Amino acid sequence: MQAAPELEAFRHEVRSWLDENLSDEFRNLGGDAGPADDRDWDARVVWEQRLGEAGWIGLGWPKDLGGRGASILEEVIFHEEYAKAGAPARVSFFGEGLLGPTIVNLGTPEQKAKFLPPILAAKEFWCQGYSEPDAGSDLAGVKTTAVLDGDEWVINGQKIWTTFAHHADWCFAVVRTDPEAPKHKGLSYLLVPMDQPGVEVRGIKTIVGTSEFNEVFFTDARTPTENIVGEVNDGWKVAMATLGFERGTAFLGQQLRFEEEMRHLLAEAQKRGRADDPVLRDRLADAYARLRIMRFNGERMLANLAAKGVLGPESSIGKLYWSSWHRALGELEVAVMGPDAMVVGPGYEPNEFQHYFLSSRAETIYAGSSEIQRNVIAERVLGLPREPAVASK
Amino acid sequence: MNFAFSEEQVALRETVAQFLEQKSPSAEVRRIMETTEGYDPEVWRQMGEQMGLQGLHIPEEYGGQGYTFVELGIVLEEMGKRLLCAPYFATVCLAANAVMNAGSDSQKKELLPGIASGETIATLAFTEPSGKWDADGIAMTYEPAGDGFALSGEKMFVIDGHNADLIVVVARKAGTSGTEGISFFTVAGDAAGLTRTALETMDMTRKQAKLEFSGVPAELLGEEGSGWAALSKTLDQAAVCLSSEMVGGSQEVLDMSVEYAKVRVQFGRPIGSFQAIKHKCADMLLETESAKSAAYYAAWAAAEDNEELPTVACLAKAYCSEAYFHCAAENIQIHGGIGFTWEHDAHLYFKRAKSSETYLGDATYHRELLAQRIGI
Ligand SMILES: Cc1cc2nc3c(=O)[nH]c(=O)nc-3n(C[C@H](O)[C@H](O)[C@H](O)COP(=O)(O)OP(=O)(O)OC[C@H]3O[C@@H](n4cnc5c(N)ncnc54)[C@H](O)[C@@H]3O)c2cc1C
C-alpha cells in the first residue's frame, strides 16, 4: 500500500492541474461517462489533447511506454478528482481503455512505437470491431474474413454496433482467418485503418435519436501483415484479454457522476413536490441507498486488492450492479418528471433525465449483457456447471 | 475507512466460526429452539468465560475487551450464519449499548461488568403492542414512587425478555409526546409487579416475551426526560448489528443453494446448469456481497461513532434485510419440495430472515428514516 502523504500529494497535483486548466469552455460539456455518447465531440477532443500534453492519458501504463506508471490507487484518485471537477467525459475509451493496454501487454515493440504515442496525445482514435449481425454475445461466431495477399491482409465482411466508428482512425477487429478451424480457433486480431476505400461507415440511429454507433462494411479493405496482435488464428485470446485489461478504475469516476445525477434528481423531486409522494419517496431513498452501496462495493474491492493482491467475488458484480441500478434510476427519473416526461425538446432533444432514461437501456446490453454477466458470475465465481453446448459450427 | 480486515480480525472470525461450528450445529439449534428459554446456559457461559464475547465491544474500564463495532460485527456475522440461539443480541447489542449511551459513569460501572462477563442476561424493552418502532410507539409512563420510580403498562416483542436478569425499559413522562419526556429505567427480571410471558415466535431461533408492568419499582438510568437521543443511537447501533447478523445468514443460504444446485440432477443434468437457477444464484451473490459492503461500512461508522451513523445504519438495515429475505426465499425455491420441509434447514433461515427484517422496522420504514435523514 502506498503511504497516505504520497497519495495526497498526487491528489493535490491532479486537483491543481484541473483548477488551472479546466476553463469554462470545457466545463459542463455534454456527454456522460458511458462509452456511447458523443455530444460536444470536437470540444472534448481539444480537451483530451490538453490532457495528453500534460501526461494524464495512459496513467497506469509503464513509464518507458510514455505512461505515468500510476498505481491503481492513484488512478482512482485521478478519476475521483476528475469527476468532482466536472471535467468533460473522456473520448478515448476504446484507444486508451482497450486497445492501448492490449498493445502494452501483447504488442510488438514496433506496434508499441507506432500506436501508443498517438493515443497518448489524443491524435488518433479507435473503434472496436467485435460485434457482427450474427455474432453478438456469441462473439466467436464472427464471419468477417481476412486473407493474406502478399504483405497485406484483405478483409471482407460486416461489423455492427461499432461505437464511434465515424470518429475513428483505426479499428481493432476480430476476423476469421481460418474458416476450417473450430469456432474459437480460427480468429485473428487485426488493426485496420479506417480511412481507405474498402471501409464504409453507416450511422445507426439509436433510441436516443442520435447516431453514436454504426455499421462498418469491409470490402477488400487492407491492412499490412504486421498489424496483427498476437499470432495468426490466436485472436480469441487477444480479444478476451482486451476486455480484461480495463482495470475498472475509470468506473469510480463514473460513480461520482452518478452521485451528481442523483443529486439532480433529488433536487428535481423536491422542486416538483414529488418527494412527498410516499411511493416515489421510497424509490428515491432506495436509489440513494443502492448508490452508496455501489461505492462501498468499489472501495471494498480496491481495499481487498491492495491488501491481498487478488480480486474477491465482490469484483465480479460491478457491471451487473451499476447497469441495473442506472437503468432503474432512469425509470425513476421519468416517474419524478411525471407527464412532463412525455414531451422532449425541439428536434427530439431529451433533457438530462429523458436522456438517461433512454441511454441506460444500452448499459445492460453492451460490454457483456446482464444475462451474460449472470452466467459468468454463476460459472466462474460460484462454480456452477456450464450449460451443455449445442453443437454448432 | 479501510474495508480490508486486519490479521487479528480474520483470526477472530476463524476462532468464533470454529466455536460455533461445534456449539451451534443444526441439531443443537433445533434442540434449543424447542425449549422455552431458547438458549444453552453452558454455551452462554463458555462464550463469556472462554471467548469474552459478551464483553467484546465494552470498554476495558467496564470489564469488557475494549474492541469496537467492527469486531462485534464479525462475531455477529458468524452467529447469523449458524443461527446461534442465545440472548446475545438482546444482551450485547441492545441492553449494553443502551446502558453505554444513557447511563452515568457509576451506573456503567455497576451494570456493565456483569454483562461483559456473561453473568447478566439483559434486554431492552421499548416496543409496545402498537408495534411502532419510533418515539410515538412509547406510551408507557413512569411515576415517582418513594426514592425512585414505578412503571405501569405493557411492552411487546421484547427479545429474550423472559430470560433477562436485567431489563432496560423505555418510558415517558405522563403528558409528553413524540421525542420529548423519554427516560430509561432499569428493572430486575424478577421484580414485583412484573408479569413475563414467553411468546411463541414464528422464528423459533430467537425468543420474545410480553412484559406487563403494574407499579414495578424502577431505577432511572441516566437523566430524566432526555432519553430520546440515547434511544435513537441505541436503535441505530442495533440496526447495524442486525445487519451484520443478516449478512452471515445470507451467505449461508447462498452456499446452501449453490451446493444443492451442483448435485441435484433433473432432466439428466445438474439443476445448476439451468440458467433460471444460475441467474438466481448470481443475483443472490450480488445481493449478499453488496449487503456485506453495506454492513461493513455501517459497522465502521458505528465504531467511529461518526455523523454518518444515522444514515448508514438505516441504509444498511433496509438493504441487508431485503437481501437476506430474498436469498432465504430463493433458497427454498431452489431446493424444491425438500426446501418446504421442517426437516430441512431452509425454513430456519427463511424465518430468521423475516423476523430480522421486521424487527426494528422493515425496509420501507428504514428507507423513510433514510429519506428524512438525507433531507429529502
Ligand atoms: C450502445 C452500444 C454500443 C456498442 N458498441 C459496440 C462497439 O463499439 N463494438 C462492438 O463490437 N460492439 C458494440 N456493441 C455491441 C454489443 O457488444 C452487443 O450488443 C452485445 O454483445 C450483445 O449482442 P447482440 O446485440 O447481438 O445481442 P444478442 O447476443 O443476440 O442477445 C440478445 C439477448 O439474448 C441474450 N443472450 C444471448 N446469449 C445468451 C446466453 N448465452 N444466455 C442467456 N441470454 C443470452 C442477451 O443477454 C440479450 O438479452 C454495442 C452495443 C450497444 C448497445
mmCIF file of N, CA and C in Angstrom, chain A residues 6 45 68 87 125 139 174 182 184 187 203 214 240 247 275 328 342 345 350 365 385 387:
data_model
loop_
_atom_site.group_PDB
_atom_site.id
_atom_site.type_symbol
_atom_site.label_atom_id
_atom_site.label_comp_id
_atom_site.label_asym_id
_atom_site.label_seq_id
_atom_site.Cartn_x
_atom_site.Cartn_y
_atom_site.Cartn_z
ATOM 1 N N GLU A 6 1.958 10.423 0.170
ATOM 2 C CA GLU A 6 2.312 10.308 -1.242
ATOM 3 C C GLU A 6 1.056 10.450 -2.112
ATOM 4 N N VAL A 45 -12.494 16.598 -27.795
ATOM 5 C CA VAL A 45 -11.215 16.166 -28.366
ATOM 6 C C VAL A 45 -10.110 17.184 -28.045
ATOM 7 N N ARG A 68 2.388 6.917 -17.094
ATOM 8 C CA ARG A 68 2.808 7.519 -15.845
ATOM 9 C C ARG A 68 3.195 6.470 -14.807
ATOM 10 N N ALA A 87 -15.121 17.738 -15.167
ATOM 11 C CA ALA A 87 -14.380 17.775 -16.427
ATOM 12 C C ALA A 87 -15.111 16.936 -17.475
ATOM 13 N N PHE A 125 -7.879 8.059 -32.885
ATOM 14 C CA PHE A 125 -8.965 7.419 -32.140
ATOM 15 C C PHE A 125 -9.284 6.055 -32.719
ATOM 16 N N LEU A 139 -19.618 -14.021 -29.502
ATOM 17 C CA LEU A 139 -18.652 -13.313 -30.342
ATOM 18 C C LEU A 139 -17.867 -14.239 -31.266
ATOM 19 N N VAL A 174 -11.942 -8.300 -34.767
ATOM 20 C CA VAL A 174 -11.805 -9.753 -34.675
ATOM 21 C C VAL A 174 -12.326 -10.338 -35.980
ATOM 22 N N PRO A 182 -12.193 -24.953 -35.731
ATOM 23 C CA PRO A 182 -13.335 -24.757 -34.824
ATOM 24 C C PRO A 182 -13.501 -23.271 -34.480
ATOM 25 N N HIS A 184 -13.627 -21.021 -32.114
ATOM 26 C CA HIS A 184 -12.749 -20.108 -31.368
ATOM 27 C C HIS A 184 -11.317 -20.120 -31.888
ATOM 28 N N LEU A 187 -9.632 -17.422 -35.393
ATOM 29 C CA LEU A 187 -9.817 -15.966 -35.370
ATOM 30 C C LEU A 187 -8.483 -15.236 -35.213
ATOM 31 N N GLY A 203 -23.981 5.265 -40.204
ATOM 32 C CA GLY A 203 -24.526 5.500 -38.864
ATOM 33 C C GLY A 203 -25.824 4.750 -38.625
ATOM 34 N N ASN A 214 -22.522 2.417 -35.397
ATOM 35 C CA ASN A 214 -22.532 2.324 -36.860
ATOM 36 C C ASN A 214 -22.480 0.881 -37.332
ATOM 37 N N MET A 240 -10.265 -11.527 -25.786
ATOM 38 C CA MET A 240 -10.707 -11.661 -24.393
ATOM 39 C C MET A 240 -9.814 -10.848 -23.469
ATOM 40 N N ARG A 247 -9.159 -1.808 -16.073
ATOM 41 C CA ARG A 247 -8.961 -2.029 -14.642
ATOM 42 C C ARG A 247 -10.200 -1.678 -13.827
ATOM 43 N N ALA A 275 -41.326 14.533 -3.856
ATOM 44 C CA ALA A 275 -40.680 13.780 -2.778
ATOM 45 C C ALA A 275 -41.659 13.490 -1.637
ATOM 46 N N ALA A 328 -32.648 1.453 -13.592
ATOM 47 C CA ALA A 328 -33.775 1.696 -12.678
ATOM 48 C C ALA A 328 -33.869 3.181 -12.351
ATOM 49 N N MET A 342 -43.231 13.129 -21.049
ATOM 50 C CA MET A 342 -43.736 12.704 -22.358
ATOM 51 C C MET A 342 -43.317 13.655 -23.482
ATOM 52 N N GLY A 345 -37.558 18.119 -26.079
ATOM 53 C CA GLY A 345 -37.263 19.430 -26.665
ATOM 54 C C GLY A 345 -37.334 19.363 -28.183
ATOM 55 N N PRO A 350 -33.788 15.300 -25.811
ATOM 56 C CA PRO A 350 -34.240 14.936 -24.468
ATOM 57 C C PRO A 350 -33.520 15.777 -23.423
ATOM 58 N N ILE A 365 -26.836 -4.082 -22.024
ATOM 59 C CA ILE A 365 -26.624 -4.883 -23.240
ATOM 60 C C ILE A 365 -25.151 -4.941 -23.631
ATOM 61 N N PRO A 385 -22.222 -25.614 -12.902
ATOM 62 C CA PRO A 385 -21.850 -26.270 -14.159
ATOM 63 C C PRO A 385 -22.245 -25.449 -15.380
ATOM 64 N N GLU A 387 -23.590 -24.675 -19.155
ATOM 65 C CA GLU A 387 -24.705 -25.246 -19.910
ATOM 66 C C GLU A 387 -24.155 -26.215 -20.935
#
